[in-house]
Amino acid sequence: MQALQAKTITEPLKADLSQRVQALKGQGIQPRMVTFLVESDDASAAYAKVKGRLAEKLGVTYDFISLKASTSTEELVQAIKEKNADSNVHGIMVEMPLPKHINEQEVIEAIAPEKDLDGLHPLNLGYLLKGTPKMIPNTALSALRLIEASGIDIAGKQAVVIGRSNIVGKPLSQLLLSRHATVTVCHSKTQDLTAITQAADILCVAIGKPHFIQADMVKEGAVVIDIGTNYDENGKVSGDVDFEALEGKEGWLTPVPGGVGPLTTTLIFDQLIHAIETSVIDE
Ligand code: NAP
């Protein structure tokens, strides 16, 4: 299979973003985003730093707010509301997962929809369902962009999405539907998964189980998007697809690392800048 590398998209996109940031600065607007991290695992903290480095490269101000592990839902909601009200802040993210004692849904709903860089506010998910998306969950959008980069004509194709989370599987299935694919969404209760995946022209996998997808599950010539991010005991990352087992096949496959993940990060900034440029949701 041919590797669908993120960098073929991220490199030109970053150059474009730098120019758009400069153009906004020329109009007296300094793009600014805020990331909240309630003290948690190292992976979330590391990811927040990756975004900070990219922000710096692009000329975006990045406020990283680390809150203590005992922060309550009310305290986090209050901190978000202060940033909603700050007209110098254009985008807000909250690193997930949050500690168990915090009500995740309340937190997501506290973010002003027009500043909702994760695209998980019910209003943004509603716009996506309606087919008029505003802020889109970035991982799902990254998967779509990589499918497009393969050159496949999505319309009329059999697309299979494994995983039905609000952050990945559900929004991705809507994006594919909006591109006129025939979409099947699979999950842990799906029966005879292999028969379904074998018919997929486009196979997107977001389960969180290393090497779950084997060669016999994949159609010859398929575009396979591996969204899984799994860390072994040595901190080495791998996806949900057995990359080596699929090597002899025709088609396209996103590597992990180097596929969906880095594009996701860059798309956050694309959505931030786009939101400023267009004021996507009228207040
Ligand atoms: P999640 O909320 O845990 O959802 C996992 C989904 O996989 C669920 O819908 C589950 O089905 C399904 N599933 C689990 N085992 C299955 C099986 N044996 N057969 C079929 N379906 C199965 O996870 P998520 O947040 O969507 O994340 C999925 C993966 O993507 C993780 O590895 C995560 O780290 C990665 N991820 C990557 C990025 C990125 O930017 N690269 C971003 C987000 C997530 P049920 O609904 O029936 O339980």
CSV table of C-alpha atoms in Angstrom, one decimal, residues 6 8 17 121 132-133 136 142 147 167 169 264 269:
chain,number,residue,atom,x,y,z
A,6,ALA,CA,0.2,14.1,6.5
A,8,THR,CA,2.0,16.5,1.8
A,17,LEU,CA,-1.6,29.7,7.5
A,121,HIS,CA,-20.4,21.9,21.2
A,132,THR,CA,-23.8,23.0,7.0
A,133,PRO,CA,-20.7,22.5,9.3
A,136,ILE,CA,-15.7,20.5,12.8
A,142,SER,CA,-8.1,15.2,9.2
A,147,ILE,CA,-9.0,10.4,2.0
A,167,ILE,CA,-15.1,13.0,18.7
A,169,GLY,CA,-16.5,8.1,14.4
A,264,THR,CA,-5.3,17.1,13.1
A,269,PHE,CA,-5.2,26.3,13.4
